[in-house]
GROMACS .gro file of N, CA and C in nm:
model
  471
    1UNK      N    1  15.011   7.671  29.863
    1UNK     CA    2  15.049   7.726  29.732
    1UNK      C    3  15.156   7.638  29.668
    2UNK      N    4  15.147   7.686  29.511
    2UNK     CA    5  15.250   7.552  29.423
    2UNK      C    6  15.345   7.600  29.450
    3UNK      N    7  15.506   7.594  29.454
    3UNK     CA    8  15.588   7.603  29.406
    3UNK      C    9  15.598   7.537  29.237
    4UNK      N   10  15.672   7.625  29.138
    4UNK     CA   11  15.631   7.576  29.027
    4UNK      C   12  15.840   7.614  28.943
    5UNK      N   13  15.870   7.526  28.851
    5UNK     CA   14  15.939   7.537  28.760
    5UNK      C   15  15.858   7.579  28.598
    6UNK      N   16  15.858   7.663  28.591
    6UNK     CA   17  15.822   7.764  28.457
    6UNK      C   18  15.953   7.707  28.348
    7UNK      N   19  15.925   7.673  28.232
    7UNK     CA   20  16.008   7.652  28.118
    7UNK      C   21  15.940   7.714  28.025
    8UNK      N   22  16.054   7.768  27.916
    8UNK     CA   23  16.014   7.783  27.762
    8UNK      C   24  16.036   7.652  27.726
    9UNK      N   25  15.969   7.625  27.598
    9UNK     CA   26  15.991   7.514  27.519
    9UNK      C   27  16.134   7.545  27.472
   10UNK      N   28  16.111   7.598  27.330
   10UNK     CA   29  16.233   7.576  27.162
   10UNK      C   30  16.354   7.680  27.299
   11UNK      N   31  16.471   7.573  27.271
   11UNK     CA   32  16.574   7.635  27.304
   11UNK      C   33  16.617   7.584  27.457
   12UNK      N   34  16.499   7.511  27.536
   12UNK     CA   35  16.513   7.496  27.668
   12UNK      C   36  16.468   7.337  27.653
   13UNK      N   37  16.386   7.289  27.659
   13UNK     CA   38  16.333   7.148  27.634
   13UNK      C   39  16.351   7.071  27.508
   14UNK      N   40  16.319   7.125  27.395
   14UNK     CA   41  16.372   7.085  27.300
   14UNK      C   42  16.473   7.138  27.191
   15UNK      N   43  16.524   7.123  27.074
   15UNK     CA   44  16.602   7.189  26.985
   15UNK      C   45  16.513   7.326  26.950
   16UNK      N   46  16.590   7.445  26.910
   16UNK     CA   47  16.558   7.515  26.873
   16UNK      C   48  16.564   7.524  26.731
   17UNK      N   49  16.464   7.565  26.650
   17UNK     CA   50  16.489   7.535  26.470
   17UNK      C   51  16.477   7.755  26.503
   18UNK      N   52  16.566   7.775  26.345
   18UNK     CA   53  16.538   7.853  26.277
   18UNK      C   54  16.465   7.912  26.228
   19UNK      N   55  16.349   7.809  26.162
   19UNK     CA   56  16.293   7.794  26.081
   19UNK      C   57  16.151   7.758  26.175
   20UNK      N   58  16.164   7.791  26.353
   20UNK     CA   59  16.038   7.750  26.439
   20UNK      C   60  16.017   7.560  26.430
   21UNK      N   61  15.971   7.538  26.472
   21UNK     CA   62  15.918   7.381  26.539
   21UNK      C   63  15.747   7.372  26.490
   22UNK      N   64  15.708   7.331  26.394
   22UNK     CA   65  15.623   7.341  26.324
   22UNK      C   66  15.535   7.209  26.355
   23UNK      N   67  15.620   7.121  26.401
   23UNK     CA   68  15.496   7.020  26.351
   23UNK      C   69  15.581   6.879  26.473
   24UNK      N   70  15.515   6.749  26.449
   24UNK     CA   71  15.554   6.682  26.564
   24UNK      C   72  15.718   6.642  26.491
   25UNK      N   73  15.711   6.606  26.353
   25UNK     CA   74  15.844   6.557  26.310
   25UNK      C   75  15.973   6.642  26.302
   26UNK      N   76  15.957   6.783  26.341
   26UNK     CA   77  16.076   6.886  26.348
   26UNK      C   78  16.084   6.882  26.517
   27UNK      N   79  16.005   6.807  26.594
   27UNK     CA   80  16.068   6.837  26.743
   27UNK      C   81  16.174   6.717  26.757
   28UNK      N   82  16.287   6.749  26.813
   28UNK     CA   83  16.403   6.735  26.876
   28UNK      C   84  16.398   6.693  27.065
   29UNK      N   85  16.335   6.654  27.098
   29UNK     CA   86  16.323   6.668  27.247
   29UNK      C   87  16.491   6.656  27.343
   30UNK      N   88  16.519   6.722  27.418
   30UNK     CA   89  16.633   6.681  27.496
   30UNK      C   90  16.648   6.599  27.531
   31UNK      N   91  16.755   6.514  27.548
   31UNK     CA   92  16.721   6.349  27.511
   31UNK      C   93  16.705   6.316  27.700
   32UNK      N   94  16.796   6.382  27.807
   32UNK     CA   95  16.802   6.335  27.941
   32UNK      C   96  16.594   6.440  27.957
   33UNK      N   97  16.571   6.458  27.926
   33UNK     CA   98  16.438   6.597  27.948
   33UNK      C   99  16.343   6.475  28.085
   34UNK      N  100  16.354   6.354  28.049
   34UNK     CA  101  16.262   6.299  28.155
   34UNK      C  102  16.303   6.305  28.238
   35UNK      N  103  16.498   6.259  28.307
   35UNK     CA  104  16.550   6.242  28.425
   35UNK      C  105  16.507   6.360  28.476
   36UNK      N  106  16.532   6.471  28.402
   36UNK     CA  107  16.521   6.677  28.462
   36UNK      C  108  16.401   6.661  28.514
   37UNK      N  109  16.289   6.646  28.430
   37UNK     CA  110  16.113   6.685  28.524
   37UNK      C  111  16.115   6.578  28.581
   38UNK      N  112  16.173   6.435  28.653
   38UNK     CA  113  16.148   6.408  28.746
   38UNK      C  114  16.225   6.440  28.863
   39UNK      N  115  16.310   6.469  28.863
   39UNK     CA  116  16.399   6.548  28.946
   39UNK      C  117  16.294   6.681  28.992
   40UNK      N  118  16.299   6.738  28.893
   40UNK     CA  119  16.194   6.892  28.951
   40UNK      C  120  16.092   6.842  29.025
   41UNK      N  121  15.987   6.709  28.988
   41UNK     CA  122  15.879   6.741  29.021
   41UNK      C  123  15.946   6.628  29.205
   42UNK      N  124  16.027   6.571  29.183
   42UNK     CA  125  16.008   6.514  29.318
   42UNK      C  126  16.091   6.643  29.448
   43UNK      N  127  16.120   6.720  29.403
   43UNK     CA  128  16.132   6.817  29.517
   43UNK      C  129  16.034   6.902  29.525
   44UNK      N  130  15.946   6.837  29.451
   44UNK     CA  131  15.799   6.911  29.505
   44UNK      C  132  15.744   7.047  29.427
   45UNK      N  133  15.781   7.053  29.326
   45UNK     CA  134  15.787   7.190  29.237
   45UNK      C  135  15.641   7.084  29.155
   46UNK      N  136  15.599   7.226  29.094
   46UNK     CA  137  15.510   7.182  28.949
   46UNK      C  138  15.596   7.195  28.840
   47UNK      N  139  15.586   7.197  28.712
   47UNK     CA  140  15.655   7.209  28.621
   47UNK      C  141  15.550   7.246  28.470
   48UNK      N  142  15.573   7.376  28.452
   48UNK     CA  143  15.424   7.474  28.364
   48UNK      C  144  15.544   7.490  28.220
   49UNK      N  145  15.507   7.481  28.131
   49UNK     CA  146  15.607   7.546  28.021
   49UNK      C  147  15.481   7.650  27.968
   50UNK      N  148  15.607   7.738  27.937
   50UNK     CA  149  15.467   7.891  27.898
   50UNK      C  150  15.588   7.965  27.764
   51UNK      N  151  15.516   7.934  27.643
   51UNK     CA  152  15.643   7.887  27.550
   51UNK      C  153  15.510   8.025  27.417
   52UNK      N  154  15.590   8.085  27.355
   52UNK     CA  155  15.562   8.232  27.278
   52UNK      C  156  15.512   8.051  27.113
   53UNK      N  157  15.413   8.115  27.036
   53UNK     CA  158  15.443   7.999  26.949
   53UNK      C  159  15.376   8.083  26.841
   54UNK      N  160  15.445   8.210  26.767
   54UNK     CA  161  15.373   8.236  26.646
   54UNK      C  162  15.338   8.224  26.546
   55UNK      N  163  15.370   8.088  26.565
   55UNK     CA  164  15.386   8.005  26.413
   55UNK      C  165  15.257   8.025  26.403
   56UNK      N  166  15.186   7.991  26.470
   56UNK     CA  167  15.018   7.931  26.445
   56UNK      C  168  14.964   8.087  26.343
   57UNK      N  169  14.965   8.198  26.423
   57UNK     CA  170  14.943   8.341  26.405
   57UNK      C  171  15.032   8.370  26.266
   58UNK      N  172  15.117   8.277  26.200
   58UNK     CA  173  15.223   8.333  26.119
   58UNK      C  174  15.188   8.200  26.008
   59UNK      N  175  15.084   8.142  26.022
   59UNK     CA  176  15.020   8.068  25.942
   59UNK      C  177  15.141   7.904  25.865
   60UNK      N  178  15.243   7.912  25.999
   60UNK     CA  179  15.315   7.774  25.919
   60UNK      C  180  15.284   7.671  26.053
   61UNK      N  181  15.171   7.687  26.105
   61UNK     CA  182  15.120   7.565  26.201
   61UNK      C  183  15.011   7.604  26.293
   62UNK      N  184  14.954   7.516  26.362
   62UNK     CA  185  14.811   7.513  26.379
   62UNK      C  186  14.827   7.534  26.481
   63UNK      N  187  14.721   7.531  26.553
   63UNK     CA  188  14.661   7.452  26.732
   63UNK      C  189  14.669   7.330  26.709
   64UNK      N  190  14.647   7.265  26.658
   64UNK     CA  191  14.629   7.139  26.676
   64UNK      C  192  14.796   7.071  26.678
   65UNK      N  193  14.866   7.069  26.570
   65UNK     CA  194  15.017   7.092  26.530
   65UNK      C  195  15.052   7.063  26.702
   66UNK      N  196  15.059   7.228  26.765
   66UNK     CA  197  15.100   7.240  26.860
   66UNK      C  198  15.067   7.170  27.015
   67UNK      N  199  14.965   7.088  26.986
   67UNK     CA  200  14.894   7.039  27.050
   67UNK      C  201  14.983   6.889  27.082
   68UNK      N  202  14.964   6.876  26.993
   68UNK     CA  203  15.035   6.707  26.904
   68UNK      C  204  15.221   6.721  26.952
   69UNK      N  205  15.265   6.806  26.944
   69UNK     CA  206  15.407   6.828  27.004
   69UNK      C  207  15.383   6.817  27.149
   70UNK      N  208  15.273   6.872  27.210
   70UNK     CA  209  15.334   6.898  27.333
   70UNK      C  210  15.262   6.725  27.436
   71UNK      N  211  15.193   6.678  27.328
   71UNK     CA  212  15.125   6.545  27.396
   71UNK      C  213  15.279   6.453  27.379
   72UNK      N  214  15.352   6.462  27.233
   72UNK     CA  215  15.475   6.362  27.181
   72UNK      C  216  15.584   6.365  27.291
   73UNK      N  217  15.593   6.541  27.363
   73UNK     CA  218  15.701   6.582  27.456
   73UNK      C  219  15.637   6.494  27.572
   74UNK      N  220  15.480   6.488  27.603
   74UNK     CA  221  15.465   6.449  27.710
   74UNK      C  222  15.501   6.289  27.740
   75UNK      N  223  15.437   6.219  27.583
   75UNK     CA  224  15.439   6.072  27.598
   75UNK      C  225  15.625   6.041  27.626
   76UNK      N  226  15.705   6.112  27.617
   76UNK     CA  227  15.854   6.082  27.661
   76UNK      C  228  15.888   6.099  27.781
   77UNK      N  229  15.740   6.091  27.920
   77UNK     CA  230  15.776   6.162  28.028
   77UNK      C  231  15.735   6.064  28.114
   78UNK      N  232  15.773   5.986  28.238
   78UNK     CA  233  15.717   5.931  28.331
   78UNK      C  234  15.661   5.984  28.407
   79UNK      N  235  15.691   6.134  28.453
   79UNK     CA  236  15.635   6.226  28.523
   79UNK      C  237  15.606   6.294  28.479
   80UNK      N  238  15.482   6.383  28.422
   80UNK     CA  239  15.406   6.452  28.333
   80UNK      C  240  15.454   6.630  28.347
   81UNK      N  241  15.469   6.654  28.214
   81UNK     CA  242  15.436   6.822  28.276
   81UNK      C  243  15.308   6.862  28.332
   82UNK      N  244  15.262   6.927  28.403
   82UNK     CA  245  15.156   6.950  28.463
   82UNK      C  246  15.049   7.067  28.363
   83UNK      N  247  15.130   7.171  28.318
   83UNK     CA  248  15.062   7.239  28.224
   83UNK      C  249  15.158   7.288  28.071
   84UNK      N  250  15.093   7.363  27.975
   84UNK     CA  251  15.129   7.386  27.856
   84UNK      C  252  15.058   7.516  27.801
   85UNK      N  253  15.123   7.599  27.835
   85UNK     CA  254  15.045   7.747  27.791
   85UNK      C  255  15.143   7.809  27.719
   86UNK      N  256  15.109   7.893  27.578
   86UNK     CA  257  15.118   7.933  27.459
   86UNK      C  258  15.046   8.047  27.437
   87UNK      N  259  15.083   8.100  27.351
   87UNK     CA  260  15.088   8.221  27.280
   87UNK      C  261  15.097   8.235  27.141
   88UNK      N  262  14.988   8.188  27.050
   88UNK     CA  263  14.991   8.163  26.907
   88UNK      C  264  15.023   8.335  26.849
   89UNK      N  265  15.049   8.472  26.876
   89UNK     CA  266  15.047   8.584  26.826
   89UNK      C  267  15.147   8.620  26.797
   90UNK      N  268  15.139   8.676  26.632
   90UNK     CA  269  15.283   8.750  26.643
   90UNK      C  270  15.318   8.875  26.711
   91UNK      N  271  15.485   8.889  26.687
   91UNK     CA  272  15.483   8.997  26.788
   91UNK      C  273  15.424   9.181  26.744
   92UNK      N  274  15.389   9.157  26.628
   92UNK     CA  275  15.300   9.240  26.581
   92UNK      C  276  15.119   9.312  26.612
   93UNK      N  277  15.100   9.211  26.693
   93UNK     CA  278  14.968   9.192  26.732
   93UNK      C  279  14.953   9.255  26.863
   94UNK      N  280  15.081   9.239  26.954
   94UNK     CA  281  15.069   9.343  27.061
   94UNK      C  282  14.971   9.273  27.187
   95UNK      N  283  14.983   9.117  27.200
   95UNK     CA  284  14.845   9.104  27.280
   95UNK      C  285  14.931   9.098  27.417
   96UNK      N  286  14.814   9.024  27.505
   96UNK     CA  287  14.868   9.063  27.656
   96UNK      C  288  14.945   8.915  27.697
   97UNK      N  289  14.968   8.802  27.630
   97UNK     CA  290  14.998   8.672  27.659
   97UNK      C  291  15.141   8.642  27.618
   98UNK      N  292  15.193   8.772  27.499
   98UNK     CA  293  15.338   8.696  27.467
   98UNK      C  294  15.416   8.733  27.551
   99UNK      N  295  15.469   8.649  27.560
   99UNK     CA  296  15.638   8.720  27.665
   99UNK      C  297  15.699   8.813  27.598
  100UNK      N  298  15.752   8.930  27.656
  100UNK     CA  299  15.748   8.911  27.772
  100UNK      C  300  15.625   8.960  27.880
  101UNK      N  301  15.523   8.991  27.845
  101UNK     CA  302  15.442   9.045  27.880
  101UNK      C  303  15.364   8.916  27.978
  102UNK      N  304  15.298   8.897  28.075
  102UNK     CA  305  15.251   8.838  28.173
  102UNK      C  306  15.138   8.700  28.147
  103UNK      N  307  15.092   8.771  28.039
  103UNK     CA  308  14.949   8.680  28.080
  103UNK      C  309  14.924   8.546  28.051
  104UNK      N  310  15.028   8.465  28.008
  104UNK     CA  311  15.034   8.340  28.019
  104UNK      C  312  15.039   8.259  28.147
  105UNK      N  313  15.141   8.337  28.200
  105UNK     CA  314  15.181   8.324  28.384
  105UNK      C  315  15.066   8.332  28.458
  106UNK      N  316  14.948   8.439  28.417
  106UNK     CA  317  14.835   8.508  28.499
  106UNK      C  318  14.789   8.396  28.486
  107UNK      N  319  14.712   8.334  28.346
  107UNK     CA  320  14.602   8.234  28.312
  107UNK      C  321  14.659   8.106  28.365
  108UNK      N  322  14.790   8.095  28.393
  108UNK     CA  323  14.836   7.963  28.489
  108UNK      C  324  14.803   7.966  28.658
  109UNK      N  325  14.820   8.121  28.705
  109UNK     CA  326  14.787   8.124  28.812
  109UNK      C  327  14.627   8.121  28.836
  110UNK      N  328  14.551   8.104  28.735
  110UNK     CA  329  14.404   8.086  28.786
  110UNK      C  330  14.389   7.941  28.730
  111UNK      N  331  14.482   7.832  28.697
  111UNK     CA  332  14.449   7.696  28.726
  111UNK      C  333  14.537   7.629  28.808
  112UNK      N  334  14.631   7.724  28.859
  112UNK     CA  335  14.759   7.666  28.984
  112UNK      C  336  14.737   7.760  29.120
  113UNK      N  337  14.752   7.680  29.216
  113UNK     CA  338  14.782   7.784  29.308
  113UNK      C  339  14.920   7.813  29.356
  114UNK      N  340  14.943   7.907  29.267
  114UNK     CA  341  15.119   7.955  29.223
  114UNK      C  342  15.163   8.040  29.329
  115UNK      N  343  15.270   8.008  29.410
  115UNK     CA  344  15.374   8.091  29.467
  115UNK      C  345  15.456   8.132  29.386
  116UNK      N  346  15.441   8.247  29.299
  116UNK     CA  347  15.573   8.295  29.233
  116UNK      C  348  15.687   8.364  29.303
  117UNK      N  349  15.669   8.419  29.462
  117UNK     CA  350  15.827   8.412  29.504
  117UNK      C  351  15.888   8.301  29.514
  118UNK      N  352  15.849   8.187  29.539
  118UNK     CA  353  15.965   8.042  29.543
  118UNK      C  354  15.911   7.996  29.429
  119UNK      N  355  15.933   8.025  29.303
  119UNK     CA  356  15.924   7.951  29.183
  119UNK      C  357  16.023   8.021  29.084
  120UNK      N  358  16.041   7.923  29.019
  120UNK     CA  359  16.176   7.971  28.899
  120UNK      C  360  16.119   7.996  28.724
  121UNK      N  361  16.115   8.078  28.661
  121UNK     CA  362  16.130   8.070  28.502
  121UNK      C  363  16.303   8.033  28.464
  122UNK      N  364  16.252   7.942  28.414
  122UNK     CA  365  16.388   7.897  28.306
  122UNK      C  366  16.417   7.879  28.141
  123UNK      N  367  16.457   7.970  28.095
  123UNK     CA  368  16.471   8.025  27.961
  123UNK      C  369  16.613   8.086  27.910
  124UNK      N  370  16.593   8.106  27.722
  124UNK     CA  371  16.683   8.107  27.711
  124UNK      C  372  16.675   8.238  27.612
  125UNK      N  373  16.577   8.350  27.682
  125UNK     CA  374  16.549   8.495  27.587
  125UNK      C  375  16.527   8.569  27.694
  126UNK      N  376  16.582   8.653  27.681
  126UNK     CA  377  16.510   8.804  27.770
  126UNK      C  378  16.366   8.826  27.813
  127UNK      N  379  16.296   8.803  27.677
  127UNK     CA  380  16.146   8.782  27.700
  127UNK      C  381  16.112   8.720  27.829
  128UNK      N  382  16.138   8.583  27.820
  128UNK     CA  383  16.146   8.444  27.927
  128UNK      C  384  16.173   8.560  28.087
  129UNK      N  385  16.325   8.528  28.069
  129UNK     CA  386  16.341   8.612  28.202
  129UNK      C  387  16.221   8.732  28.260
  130UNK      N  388  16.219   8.833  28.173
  130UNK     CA  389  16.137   8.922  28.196
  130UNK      C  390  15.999   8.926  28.231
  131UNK      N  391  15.944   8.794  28.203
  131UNK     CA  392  15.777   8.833  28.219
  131UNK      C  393  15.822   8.695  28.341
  132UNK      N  394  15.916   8.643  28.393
  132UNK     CA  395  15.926   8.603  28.516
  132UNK      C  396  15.959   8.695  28.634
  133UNK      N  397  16.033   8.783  28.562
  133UNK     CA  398  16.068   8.900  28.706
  133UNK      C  399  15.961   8.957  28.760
  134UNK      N  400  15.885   8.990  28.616
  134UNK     CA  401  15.743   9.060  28.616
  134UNK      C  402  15.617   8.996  28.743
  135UNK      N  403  15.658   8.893  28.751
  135UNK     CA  404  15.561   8.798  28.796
  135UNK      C  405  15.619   8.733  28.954
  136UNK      N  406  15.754   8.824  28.945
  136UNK     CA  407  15.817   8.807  29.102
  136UNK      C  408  15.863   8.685  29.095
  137UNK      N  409  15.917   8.600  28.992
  137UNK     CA  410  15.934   8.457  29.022
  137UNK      C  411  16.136   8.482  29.029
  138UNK      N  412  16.217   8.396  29.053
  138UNK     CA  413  16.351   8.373  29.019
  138UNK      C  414  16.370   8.325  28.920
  139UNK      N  415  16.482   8.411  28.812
  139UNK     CA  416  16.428   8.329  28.707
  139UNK      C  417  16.651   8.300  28.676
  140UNK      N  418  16.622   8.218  28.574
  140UNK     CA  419  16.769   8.168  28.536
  140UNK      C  420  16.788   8.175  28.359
  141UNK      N  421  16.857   8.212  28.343
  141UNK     CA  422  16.838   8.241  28.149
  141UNK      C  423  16.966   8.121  28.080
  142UNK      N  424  16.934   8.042  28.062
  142UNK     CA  425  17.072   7.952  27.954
  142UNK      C  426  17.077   7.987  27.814
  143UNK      N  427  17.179   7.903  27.771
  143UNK     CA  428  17.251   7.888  27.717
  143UNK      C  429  17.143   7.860  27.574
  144UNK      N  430  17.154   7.736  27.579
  144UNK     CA  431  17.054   7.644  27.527
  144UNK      C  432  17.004   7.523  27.595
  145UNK      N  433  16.952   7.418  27.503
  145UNK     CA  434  16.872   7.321  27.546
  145UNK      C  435  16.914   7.247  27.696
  146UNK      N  436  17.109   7.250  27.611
  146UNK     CA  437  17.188   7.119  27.693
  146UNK      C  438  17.198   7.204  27.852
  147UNK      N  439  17.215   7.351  27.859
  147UNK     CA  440  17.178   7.401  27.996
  147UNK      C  441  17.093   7.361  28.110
  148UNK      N  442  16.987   7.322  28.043
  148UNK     CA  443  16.855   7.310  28.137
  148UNK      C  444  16.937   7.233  28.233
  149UNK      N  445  16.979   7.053  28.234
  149UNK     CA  446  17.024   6.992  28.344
  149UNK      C  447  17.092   7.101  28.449
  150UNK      N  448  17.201   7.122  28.393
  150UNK     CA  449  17.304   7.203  28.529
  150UNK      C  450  17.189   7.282  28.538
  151UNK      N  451  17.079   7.386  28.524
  151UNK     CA  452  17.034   7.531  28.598
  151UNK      C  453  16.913   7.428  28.680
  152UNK      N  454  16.885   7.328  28.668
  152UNK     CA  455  16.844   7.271  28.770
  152UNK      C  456  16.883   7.194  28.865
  153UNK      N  457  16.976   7.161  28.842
  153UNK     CA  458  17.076   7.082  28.941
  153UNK      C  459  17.155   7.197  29.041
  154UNK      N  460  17.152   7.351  28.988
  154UNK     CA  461  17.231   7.441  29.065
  154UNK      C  462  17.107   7.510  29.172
  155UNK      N  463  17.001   7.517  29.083
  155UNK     CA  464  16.853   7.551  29.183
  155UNK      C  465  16.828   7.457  29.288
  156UNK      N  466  16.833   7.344  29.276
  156UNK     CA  467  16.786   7.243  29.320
  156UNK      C  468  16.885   7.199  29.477
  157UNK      N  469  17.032   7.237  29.455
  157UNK     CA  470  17.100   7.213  29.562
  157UNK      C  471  17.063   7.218  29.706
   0.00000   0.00000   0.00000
């Protein structure tokens, strides 16, 4: 089974906008973000981001949009994220995929073979935390973006 590092995107990997992360030219990426996922992935973790994105559902960006961010986040990576699961719905819609509700985590565990007791969610919303507890994983909640280093460097010890 994987051991896996779970991230949100906006707020954890890259800048968080106000105004949502719409398109490839409003992402901000954390500038150390490659040293972090190679660090994670060489202690043997996967590394899944499972990131709420209602823009798409809220009509100021696409699939595709979102697509194109998460290839730009990847091309900044020597060591790849392994997966990218989303949630285009608003929170109006009530479906079973937004955080905090599970089923992003679920549809990862039927293309990972996920140990969620030794795996971490790392986020920076209640949501985040919550549909990691949900899912039995350890989870760690920051600050913002610049957090991520230290809550993996304190996991990681």
């Amino acid at each position: 089974m994987n051991k896996v590092f779970f991230l949100d995107r906006d707020g954890v990997i890259n800048k968080k906008r106000s105004d949502y992360v719409k398109n490839v030219e409003e992402l901000e990426i954390l500038p150390n973000l490659d040293t972090i996922i190679k660090k994670i992935k060489q202690n043997n973790y996967l590394v899944i981001v499972i990131t709420n994105q209602s823009v798409i559902n809220r009509g100021l960006s696409t699939h595709q949009k979102i697509q194109a961010i998460h290839e730009k986040i990847q091309s900044k990576l020597e060591m790849k994220i392994d997966g990218f699961f989303y949630c285009p719905h608003r929170p109006d819609e009530k479906c079973g995929c937004r955080k905090p509700k599970t089923g992003l985590l679920e549809l990862a565990a039927t293309q990972f073979d996920i140990d969620f007791k030794n795996s971490w969610f790392i986020g920076d919303s209640e949501s985040d935390i919550l549909a990691g507890e949900k899912m039995g994983c350890n989870t760690k909640k920051i600050k913002s973006e610049y957090f991520l280093e230290n809550a993996v460097n304190t996991i990681l010890k």
